[in-house]
PDB file of C-alpha atoms in Angstrom:
ATOM      1  CA  MET A  25      -0.010   0.080   0.023  1.00 37.00           C
ATOM      2  CA  TYR A  26       1.296   3.369  -0.993  1.00 35.00           C
ATOM      3  CA  THR A  27       2.180   5.955   1.897  1.00 37.00           C
ATOM      4  CA  ILE A  28       0.495   9.130   2.011  1.00 40.00           C
ATOM      5  CA  ILE A  29       2.929  11.842   1.932  1.00 36.00           C
ATOM      6  CA  LEU A  30       2.262  14.651   4.438  1.00 37.00           C
ATOM      7  CA  LEU A  31       3.855  17.985   3.791  1.00 36.00           C
ATOM      8  CA  LEU A  32       3.853  21.310   5.557  1.00 32.00           C
ATOM      9  CA  PHE A  33       3.329  24.006   3.060  1.00 33.00           C
ATOM     10  CA  VAL A  34       2.677  27.693   2.541  1.00 32.00           C
ATOM     11  CA  SER A  35       1.411  27.282  -1.087  1.00 39.00           C
ATOM     12  CA  HIS A  36       0.676  24.173  -2.619  1.00 44.00           C
ATOM     13  CA  ILE A  37       1.924  25.371  -5.954  1.00 45.00           C
ATOM     14  CA  SER A  38       4.959  27.170  -4.802  1.00 44.00           C
ATOM     15  CA  CYS A  39       6.509  24.169  -3.262  1.00 48.00           C
ATOM     16  CA  LEU A  40       6.491  22.210  -6.292  1.00 53.00           C
ATOM     17  CA  PRO A  41       9.278  22.583  -9.013  1.00 62.00           C
ATOM     18  CA  TRP A  42       8.270  24.424 -12.047  1.00 71.00           C
ATOM     19  CA  SER A  43       8.737  22.597 -15.272  1.00 80.00           C
ATOM     20  CA  LYS A  44       8.929  24.123 -18.610  1.00 85.00           C
ATOM     21  CA  PRO A  45       5.502  24.364 -20.366  1.00 86.00           C
ATOM     22  CA  GLU A  46       5.557  22.700 -23.719  1.00 88.00           C
ATOM     23  CA  TYR A  47       1.976  23.152 -25.005  1.00 93.00           C
ATOM     24  CA  GLU A  48      -0.624  25.678 -25.977  1.00 93.00           C
ATOM     25  CA  PHE A  49      -4.062  24.769 -24.865  1.00 95.00           C
ATOM     26  CA  LYS A  50      -7.727  25.236 -25.836  1.00 96.00           C
ATOM     27  CA  PHE A  51     -11.022  24.912 -24.032  1.00 96.00           C
ATOM     28  CA  GLU A  52     -14.019  22.660 -24.833  1.00 97.00           C
ATOM     29  CA  THR A  53     -17.163  21.941 -22.869  1.00 97.00           C
ATOM     30  CA  ILE A  54     -18.719  18.530 -23.176  1.00 98.00           C
ATOM     31  CA  TRP A  55     -21.704  16.636 -21.563  1.00 98.00           C
ATOM     32  CA  LEU A  56     -21.208  13.415 -19.607  1.00 98.00           C
ATOM     33  CA  THR A  57     -24.440  11.454 -19.264  1.00 98.00           C
ATOM     34  CA  MET A  58     -24.880   9.489 -16.161  1.00 98.00           C
ATOM     35  CA  THR A  59     -26.564   6.070 -15.938  1.00 96.00           C
ATOM     36  CA  ASP A  60     -29.937   7.865 -15.174  1.00 97.00           C
ATOM     37  CA  GLY A  61     -29.816  10.081 -18.029  1.00 97.00           C
ATOM     38  CA  ILE A  62     -28.691  13.137 -16.135  1.00 97.00           C
ATOM     39  CA  ARG A  63     -25.895  15.104 -18.029  1.00 98.00           C
ATOM     40  CA  LEU A  64     -23.070  16.669 -16.015  1.00 98.00           C
ATOM     41  CA  SER A  65     -21.280  19.654 -17.709  1.00 98.00           C
ATOM     42  CA  CYS A  66     -17.523  19.174 -18.187  1.00 98.00           C
ATOM     43  CA  THR A  67     -15.158  21.938 -19.208  1.00 97.00           C
ATOM     44  CA  LEU A  68     -11.811  20.449 -20.552  1.00 98.00           C
ATOM     45  CA  GLY A  69      -8.481  22.359 -20.913  1.00 97.00           C
ATOM     46  CA  ILE A  70      -6.763  20.452 -23.789  1.00 97.00           C
ATOM     47  CA  PRO A  71      -3.098  20.607 -24.729  1.00 96.00           C
ATOM     48  CA  THR A  72      -2.566  21.199 -28.275  1.00 92.00           C
ATOM     49  CA  PRO A  73      -0.348  18.518 -29.921  1.00 85.00           C
ATOM     50  CA  THR A  74       2.841  19.701 -31.324  1.00 78.00           C
ATOM     51  CA  ASN A  75       3.462  19.311 -35.063  1.00 74.00           C
ATOM     52  CA  ASN A  76       5.541  16.310 -34.737  1.00 74.00           C
ATOM     53  CA  LYS A  77       2.882  14.493 -32.514  1.00 80.00           C
ATOM     54  CA  LYS A  78      -0.558  15.331 -34.204  1.00 81.00           C
ATOM     55  CA  ASN A  79      -2.140  12.144 -32.630  1.00 87.00           C
ATOM     56  CA  GLU A  80      -0.817  12.573 -29.124  1.00 93.00           C
ATOM     57  CA  THR A  81      -2.986  11.665 -26.188  1.00 95.00           C
ATOM     58  CA  PHE A  82      -2.921  12.907 -22.805  1.00 96.00           C
ATOM     59  CA  PRO A  83      -3.686  11.897 -19.204  1.00 97.00           C
ATOM     60  CA  ILE A  84      -6.804  13.509 -17.540  1.00 98.00           C
ATOM     61  CA  LEU A  85      -6.594  15.643 -14.392  1.00 98.00           C
ATOM     62  CA  LEU A  86     -10.105  15.953 -12.853  1.00 98.00           C
ATOM     63  CA  GLU A  87     -11.743  18.177 -10.334  1.00 98.00           C
ATOM     64  CA  TYR A  88     -15.254  17.543  -9.213  1.00 98.00           C
ATOM     65  CA  LEU A  89     -17.119  20.334  -7.447  1.00 97.00           C
ATOM     66  CA  PRO A  90     -20.435  21.875  -6.898  1.00 96.00           C
ATOM     67  CA  TYR A  91     -18.923  25.347  -6.957  1.00 95.00           C
ATOM     68  CA  ARG A  92     -20.080  26.601 -10.319  1.00 95.00           C
ATOM     69  CA  LYS A  93     -16.961  26.170 -12.542  1.00 95.00           C
ATOM     70  CA  ASP A  94     -18.369  28.772 -15.108  1.00 94.00           C
ATOM     71  CA  ASP A  95     -18.913  31.782 -12.853  1.00 93.00           C
ATOM     72  CA  SER A  96     -17.949  31.549  -9.162  1.00 90.00           C
ATOM     73  CA  PHE A  97     -14.939  29.468  -9.859  1.00 90.00           C
ATOM     74  CA  TYR A  98     -14.102  30.583 -13.405  1.00 89.00           C
ATOM     75  CA  TYR A  99     -10.956  32.593 -12.500  1.00 89.00           C
ATOM     76  CA  THR A 100      -9.800  30.043  -9.735  1.00 87.00           C
ATOM     77  CA  ASN A 101     -10.118  27.347 -12.329  1.00 90.00           C
ATOM     78  CA  TYR A 102      -7.976  29.184 -15.017  1.00 91.00           C
ATOM     79  CA  GLN A 103      -4.826  28.951 -13.071  1.00 91.00           C
ATOM     80  CA  ASP A 104      -5.179  25.141 -13.237  1.00 91.00           C
ATOM     81  CA  TYR A 105      -5.863  25.141 -17.003  1.00 92.00           C
ATOM     82  CA  TRP A 106      -2.768  27.605 -17.557  1.00 93.00           C
ATOM     83  CA  TYR A 107      -0.406  25.402 -15.475  1.00 94.00           C
ATOM     84  CA  PHE A 108      -1.281  21.915 -16.004  1.00 95.00           C
ATOM     85  CA  SER A 109      -2.567  21.887 -19.738  1.00 96.00           C
ATOM     86  CA  ARG A 110       0.540  23.550 -20.881  1.00 95.00           C
ATOM     87  CA  ARG A 111       2.491  20.838 -19.299  1.00 95.00           C
ATOM     88  CA  GLY A 112       0.549  17.937 -21.087  1.00 95.00           C
ATOM     89  CA  TYR A 113      -2.567  17.180 -18.898  1.00 97.00           C
ATOM     90  CA  ILE A 114      -6.168  17.614 -19.961  1.00 97.00           C
ATOM     91  CA  VAL A 115      -7.759  19.391 -16.956  1.00 97.00           C
ATOM     92  CA  ALA A 116     -11.224  18.459 -16.533  1.00 98.00           C
ATOM     93  CA  LYS A 117     -13.644  20.600 -14.430  1.00 98.00           C
ATOM     94  CA  VAL A 118     -17.063  19.039 -13.832  1.00 98.00           C
ATOM     95  CA  ASP A 119     -20.190  20.490 -11.945  1.00 98.00           C
ATOM     96  CA  ILE A 120     -21.684  18.040  -9.594  1.00 97.00           C
ATOM     97  CA  ARG A 121     -25.254  17.113 -10.512  1.00 96.00           C
ATOM     98  CA  GLY A 122     -27.805  19.897  -9.738  1.00 94.00           C
ATOM     99  CA  THR A 123     -25.068  22.522  -9.493  1.00 95.00           C
ATOM    100  CA  GLY A 124     -23.556  25.029 -11.977  1.00 95.00           C
ATOM    101  CA  ALA A 125     -24.251  23.972 -15.475  1.00 95.00           C
ATOM    102  CA  SER A 126     -25.122  20.493 -14.706  1.00 96.00           C
ATOM    103  CA  ASP A 127     -28.643  18.821 -15.269  1.00 94.00           C
ATOM    104  CA  GLY A 128     -30.610  17.367 -12.374  1.00 93.00           C
ATOM    105  CA  ILE A 129     -31.585  17.879  -8.765  1.00 92.00           C
ATOM    106  CA  ARG A 130     -28.839  18.749  -6.350  1.00 92.00           C
ATOM    107  CA  VAL A 131     -27.271  16.023  -4.381  1.00 94.00           C
ATOM    108  CA  PRO A 132     -28.761  15.486  -0.991  1.00 93.00           C
ATOM    109  CA  LYS A 133     -25.470  16.252   0.963  1.00 94.00           C
ATOM    110  CA  GLU A 134     -21.739  16.645   0.432  1.00 95.00           C
ATOM    111  CA  TYR A 135     -20.007  13.297  -0.357  1.00 96.00           C
ATOM    112  CA  SER A 136     -23.286  11.611  -0.878  1.00 96.00           C
ATOM    113  CA  THR A 137     -23.504   7.972  -2.431  1.00 97.00           C
ATOM    114  CA  ILE A 138     -24.847   9.554  -5.703  1.00 97.00           C
ATOM    115  CA  GLU A 139     -22.021  12.007  -6.028  1.00 98.00           C
ATOM    116  CA  LEU A 140     -19.462   9.128  -5.667  1.00 98.00           C
ATOM    117  CA  ASP A 141     -21.504   7.112  -8.190  1.00 98.00           C
ATOM    118  CA  ASP A 142     -21.676   9.805 -10.593  1.00 98.00           C
ATOM    119  CA  CYS A 143     -17.868  10.334 -10.240  1.00 98.00           C
ATOM    120  CA  GLU A 144     -17.203   6.804 -11.164  1.00 98.00           C
ATOM    121  CA  SER A 145     -18.975   7.287 -14.402  1.00 98.00           C
ATOM    122  CA  VAL A 146     -17.245  10.615 -15.044  1.00 98.00           C
ATOM    123  CA  ILE A 147     -13.862   8.832 -14.521  1.00 98.00           C
ATOM    124  CA  GLU A 148     -14.739   6.050 -16.890  1.00 98.00           C
ATOM    125  CA  GLN A 149     -15.967   8.403 -19.682  1.00 98.00           C
ATOM    126  CA  LEU A 150     -13.205  10.793 -19.384  1.00 98.00           C
ATOM    127  CA  SER A 151     -10.624   7.863 -19.742  1.00 98.00           C
ATOM    128  CA  GLN A 152     -12.325   6.830 -23.019  1.00 98.00           C
ATOM    129  CA  LEU A 153     -12.151  10.106 -24.753  1.00 98.00           C
ATOM    130  CA  SER A 154     -10.213   9.962 -27.886  1.00 95.00           C
ATOM    131  CA  ILE A 155      -7.831  12.612 -26.834  1.00 96.00           C
ATOM    132  CA  SER A 156      -7.193  10.663 -23.435  1.00 97.00           C
ATOM    133  CA  ASN A 157      -4.461   8.066 -22.894  1.00 96.00           C
ATOM    134  CA  GLY A 158      -6.843   6.286 -20.714  1.00 97.00           C
ATOM    135  CA  ASN A 159      -5.362   7.310 -17.297  1.00 98.00           C
ATOM    136  CA  VAL A 160      -7.151   9.732 -14.955  1.00 98.00           C
ATOM    137  CA  ALA A 161      -5.835  11.432 -11.785  1.00 98.00           C
ATOM    138  CA  MET A 162      -7.816  13.541  -9.475  1.00 98.00           C
ATOM    139  CA  MET A 163      -7.019  16.721  -7.741  1.00 96.00           C
ATOM    140  CA  GLY A 164      -8.547  19.209  -5.400  1.00 94.00           C
ATOM    141  CA  PHE A 165      -8.632  21.591  -2.361  1.00 93.00           C
ATOM    142  CA  SER A 166     -11.222  21.034   0.464  1.00 93.00           C
ATOM    143  CA  TRP A 167     -14.356  19.641  -1.035  1.00 95.00           C
ATOM    144  CA  SER A 168     -12.517  18.147  -4.161  1.00 96.00           C
ATOM    145  CA  ALA A 169      -9.734  16.921  -1.869  1.00 96.00           C
ATOM    146  CA  PHE A 170     -12.289  14.846   0.171  1.00 96.00           C
ATOM    147  CA  ASN A 171     -14.108  13.375  -2.709  1.00 97.00           C
ATOM    148  CA  SER A 172     -10.780  12.659  -4.424  1.00 97.00           C
ATOM    149  CA  LEU A 173      -9.607  10.708  -1.318  1.00 96.00           C
ATOM    150  CA  MET A 174     -12.967   8.861  -1.197  1.00 97.00           C
ATOM    151  CA  MET A 175     -12.770   7.951  -4.962  1.00 97.00           C
ATOM    152  CA  ALA A 176      -9.238   6.400  -4.295  1.00 97.00           C
ATOM    153  CA  ILE A 177     -10.078   4.583  -1.083  1.00 96.00           C
ATOM    154  CA  LEU A 178     -13.810   3.782  -1.339  1.00 96.00           C
ATOM    155  CA  ARG A 179     -14.325   3.300  -5.026  1.00 95.00           C
ATOM    156  CA  HIS A 180     -10.865   2.798  -6.805  1.00 91.00           C
ATOM    157  CA  PRO A 181     -12.176   2.794 -10.426  1.00 96.00           C
ATOM    158  CA  PRO A 182      -9.833   1.067 -12.807  1.00 97.00           C
ATOM    159  CA  ALA A 183      -8.941   4.291 -14.742  1.00 98.00           C
ATOM    160  CA  LEU A 184      -8.126   6.293 -11.518  1.00 98.00           C
ATOM    161  CA  LYS A 185      -4.213   6.151 -11.203  1.00 98.00           C
ATOM    162  CA  ALA A 186      -3.392   8.753  -8.740  1.00 97.00           C
ATOM    163  CA  ILE A 187      -4.741  11.811  -6.607  1.00 97.00           C
ATOM    164  CA  TYR A 188      -3.182  15.027  -5.723  1.00 95.00           C
ATOM    165  CA  ALA A 189      -5.151  16.737  -2.748  1.00 94.00           C
ATOM    166  CA  ALA A 190      -4.683  19.535  -0.382  1.00 93.00           C
ATOM    167  CA  HIS A 191      -6.853  20.578   2.867  1.00 90.00           C
ATOM    168  CA  GLY A 192      -8.781  17.292   3.041  1.00 91.00           C
ATOM    169  CA  SER A 193      -9.244  15.088   5.961  1.00 90.00           C
ATOM    170  CA  GLU A 194     -10.106  11.461   7.064  1.00 92.00           C
ATOM    171  CA  ASP A 195     -13.054  12.162   9.474  1.00 94.00           C
ATOM    172  CA  LEU A 196     -16.197  13.855   8.298  1.00 95.00           C
ATOM    173  CA  TYR A 197     -17.406  14.501  11.919  1.00 95.00           C
ATOM    174  CA  PHE A 198     -14.484  15.720  14.021  1.00 93.00           C
ATOM    175  CA  ASN A 199     -12.469  17.080  10.961  1.00 91.00           C
ATOM    176  CA  ASP A 200     -14.844  18.498   8.528  1.00 92.00           C
ATOM    177  CA  ILE A 201     -16.396  21.947   8.481  1.00 91.00           C
ATOM    178  CA  HIS A 202     -19.547  21.255  10.360  1.00 93.00           C
ATOM    179  CA  TYR A 203     -18.392  19.753  13.762  1.00 94.00           C
ATOM    180  CA  MET A 204     -14.636  20.406  14.193  1.00 89.00           C
ATOM    181  CA  ASP A 205     -13.480  18.627  17.324  1.00 88.00           C
ATOM    182  CA  GLY A 206     -17.123  17.721  17.861  1.00 91.00           C
ATOM    183  CA  ILE A 207     -18.159  21.456  18.238  1.00 92.00           C
ATOM    184  CA  LEU A 208     -20.793  22.983  15.884  1.00 93.00           C
ATOM    185  CA  HIS A 209     -19.073  25.265  13.393  1.00 90.00           C
ATOM    186  CA  GLU A 210     -20.747  28.132  11.358  1.00 86.00           C
ATOM    187  CA  ASP A 211     -18.956  30.642   9.005  1.00 88.00           C
ATOM    188  CA  GLU A 212     -19.743  32.268   5.609  1.00 89.00           C
ATOM    189  CA  TYR A 213     -19.278  29.169   3.677  1.00 90.00           C
ATOM    190  CA  ILE A 214     -22.064  27.423   5.594  1.00 88.00           C
ATOM    191  CA  LEU A 215     -24.677  30.051   4.249  1.00 87.00           C
ATOM    192  CA  SER A 216     -22.974  30.747   0.874  1.00 91.00           C
ATOM    193  CA  VAL A 217     -22.963  27.247  -0.456  1.00 91.00           C
ATOM    194  CA  ASP A 218     -26.833  27.013  -0.010  1.00 91.00           C
ATOM    195  CA  HIS A 219     -27.343  30.152  -1.701  1.00 90.00           C
ATOM    196  CA  GLU A 220     -24.938  29.157  -4.596  1.00 91.00           C
ATOM    197  CA  ASN A 221     -26.860  26.153  -5.212  1.00 90.00           C
ATOM    198  CA  ALA A 222     -30.083  27.966  -5.579  1.00 91.00           C
ATOM    199  CA  LEU A 223     -28.778  29.797  -8.485  1.00 93.00           C
ATOM    200  CA  PRO A 224     -29.940  29.063 -12.049  1.00 93.00           C
ATOM    201  CA  ARG A 225     -27.784  27.007 -14.513  1.00 92.00           C
ATOM    202  CA  THR A 226     -24.993  28.534 -16.407  1.00 92.00           C
ATOM    203  CA  PRO A 227     -24.499  29.673 -19.015  1.00 92.00           C
ATOM    204  CA  ASP A 228     -27.962  30.850 -19.811  1.00 93.00           C
ATOM    205  CA  TYR A 229     -29.385  31.452 -16.401  1.00 94.00           C
ATOM    206  CA  VAL A 230     -32.884  30.598 -17.405  1.00 93.00           C
ATOM    207  CA  ILE A 231     -35.574  31.016 -14.591  1.00 94.00           C
ATOM    208  CA  ASP A 232     -38.564  28.835 -15.628  1.00 92.00           C
ATOM    209  CA  ASP A 233     -40.626  26.037 -14.140  1.00 91.00           C
ATOM    210  CA  ASP A 234     -37.892  23.381 -14.503  1.00 88.00           C
ATOM    211  CA  PHE A 235     -35.583  25.760 -12.649  1.00 88.00           C
ATOM    212  CA  ILE A 236     -38.028  26.229  -9.854  1.00 89.00           C
ATOM    213  CA  GLN A 237     -38.833  22.519  -9.565  1.00 86.00           C
ATOM    214  CA  GLN A 238     -35.177  21.265  -9.511  1.00 85.00           C
ATOM    215  CA  ARG A 239     -33.849  24.087  -7.231  1.00 85.00           C
ATOM    216  CA  PHE A 240     -36.681  24.483  -4.671  1.00 85.00           C
ATOM    217  CA  ASN A 241     -39.619  21.985  -5.004  1.00 80.00           C
ATOM    218  CA  SER A 242     -38.075  18.591  -4.799  1.00 77.00           C
ATOM    219  CA  ASN A 243     -37.716  16.569  -1.786  1.00 78.00           C
ATOM    220  CA  SER A 244     -33.954  17.045  -1.671  1.00 75.00           C
ATOM    221  CA  THR A 245     -33.661  20.883  -2.125  1.00 80.00           C
ATOM    222  CA  TYR A 246     -33.697  21.687   1.587  1.00 88.00           C
ATOM    223  CA  PRO A 247     -30.708  23.817   2.818  1.00 90.00           C
ATOM    224  CA  TRP A 248     -27.760  21.541   3.618  1.00 92.00           C
ATOM    225  CA  THR A 249     -27.278  23.307   6.847  1.00 91.00           C
ATOM    226  CA  ASP A 250     -30.565  22.139   8.088  1.00 92.00           C
ATOM    227  CA  LEU A 251     -29.647  18.440   7.402  1.00 93.00           C
ATOM    228  CA  TYR A 252     -26.369  18.807   9.147  1.00 95.00           C
ATOM    229  CA  LEU A 253     -28.120  20.323  12.243  1.00 95.00           C
ATOM    230  CA  GLN A 254     -29.992  17.076  12.513  1.00 95.00           C
ATOM    231  CA  HIS A 255     -26.801  15.083  12.902  1.00 96.00           C
ATOM    232  CA  GLN A 256     -24.963  16.685  15.769  1.00 96.00           C
ATOM    233  CA  ILE A 257     -23.477  13.505  17.209  1.00 96.00           C
ATOM    234  CA  ASP A 258     -20.998  11.347  15.351  1.00 96.00           C
ATOM    235  CA  SER A 259     -22.723   8.531  13.760  1.00 97.00           C
ATOM    236  CA  GLN A 260     -23.033   6.406  10.561  1.00 96.00           C
ATOM    237  CA  PHE A 261     -24.247   9.571   8.802  1.00 97.00           C
ATOM    238  CA  TRP A 262     -20.773  10.873   9.051  1.00 97.00           C
ATOM    239  CA  SER A 263     -18.591   7.561   9.289  1.00 96.00           C
ATOM    240  CA  GLN A 264     -20.115   6.050   6.026  1.00 95.00           C
ATOM    241  CA  HIS A 265     -17.623   7.912   3.757  1.00 96.00           C
ATOM    242  CA  SER A 266     -15.029   8.784   6.254  1.00 96.00           C
ATOM    243  CA  ILE A 267     -11.725   7.204   4.742  1.00 95.00           C
ATOM    244  CA  MET A 268     -10.208   6.701   8.258  1.00 94.00           C
ATOM    245  CA  TYR A 269     -12.172   3.420   8.406  1.00 94.00           C
ATOM    246  CA  TYR A 270     -11.024   2.026   4.968  1.00 94.00           C
ATOM    247  CA  TYR A 271      -7.318   2.662   4.586  1.00 92.00           C
ATOM    248  CA  LYS A 272      -6.587  -0.945   3.710  1.00 92.00           C
ATOM    249  CA  ASN A 273      -8.462  -0.279   0.440  1.00 93.00           C
ATOM    250  CA  LEU A 274      -5.758   2.369  -0.775  1.00 94.00           C
ATOM    251  CA  THR A 275      -3.747   1.047  -3.777  1.00 94.00           C
ATOM    252  CA  ILE A 276      -2.677   4.040  -5.725  1.00 96.00           C
ATOM    253  CA  PRO A 277      -0.296   6.767  -5.014  1.00 96.00           C
ATOM    254  CA  VAL A 278      -1.773   9.759  -2.971  1.00 94.00           C
ATOM    255  CA  TYR A 279       0.076  13.094  -2.696  1.00 94.00           C
ATOM    256  CA  LEU A 280      -1.522  14.875   0.124  1.00 90.00           C
ATOM    257  CA  LEU A 281      -0.579  18.535   1.243  1.00 90.00           C
ATOM    258  CA  ALA A 282      -1.501  19.551   4.653  1.00 83.00           C
ATOM    259  CA  GLY A 283      -0.238  21.436   7.688  1.00 80.00           C
ATOM    260  CA  TYR A 284      -0.439  20.963  11.539  1.00 79.00           C
ATOM    261  CA  TYR A 285      -2.239  24.212  11.894  1.00 80.00           C
ATOM    262  CA  ASP A 286      -4.788  23.764   9.075  1.00 78.00           C
ATOM    263  CA  SER A 287      -8.325  23.679   9.848  1.00 75.00           C
ATOM    264  CA  TYR A 288      -8.225  20.157   8.398  1.00 77.00           C
ATOM    265  CA  ASN A 289      -5.156  19.030  10.166  1.00 71.00           C
TER     266      ASN A 289
END
């Protein structure tokens, strides 16, 4: 089993050696269709093959979030495209179902079974793209660090070869944002994530009956904070996808950045 590397860091980019960029890159947005027909929006940063390698294929570097890749996280995402795509990775940013530009009703909570099920399908479809060499890695900070670790340890799809994660943790009760050290935690994020998930889909921002139904009228469109307040004691609700109970399942390399004084330490 591979060892998780723990590093103290100031900036997760500044501590990495800078390699020389070799490619230009372009953007393409595609749909990935889940097993129930729901489509997830995926924006790709694709390296442009050099003249002497016109049929070159590339590994995929996936980040999978509910944070609206096309507006709220547009500028945050660009630095990943700019750095990694110019160095030979296809960067894939995917909006979780019911968020951002993706179809469907929002997932019932963070790191839900349906989120992880969809991610398995996302990884498989990305690995089969004609421009892919079949190898997928996941990366992320906070939410996408958590679900990267979960995919590596709880699901391990065949095409997932490695993950690179920062500011994630192994325990969703004592070491996630809701009940740090077992104490209720509230901050601006707790409010803002529910507000963000109520916004209409990008890029057209259509407000119609479908929008109202999917964002407000279904059985799973309660504010997430209300759900978490119903689970104030550590239980199966939190432990189900806490990776600390499943380390024996880890079979791929994990590069984990963290610090002793991080919120998730």
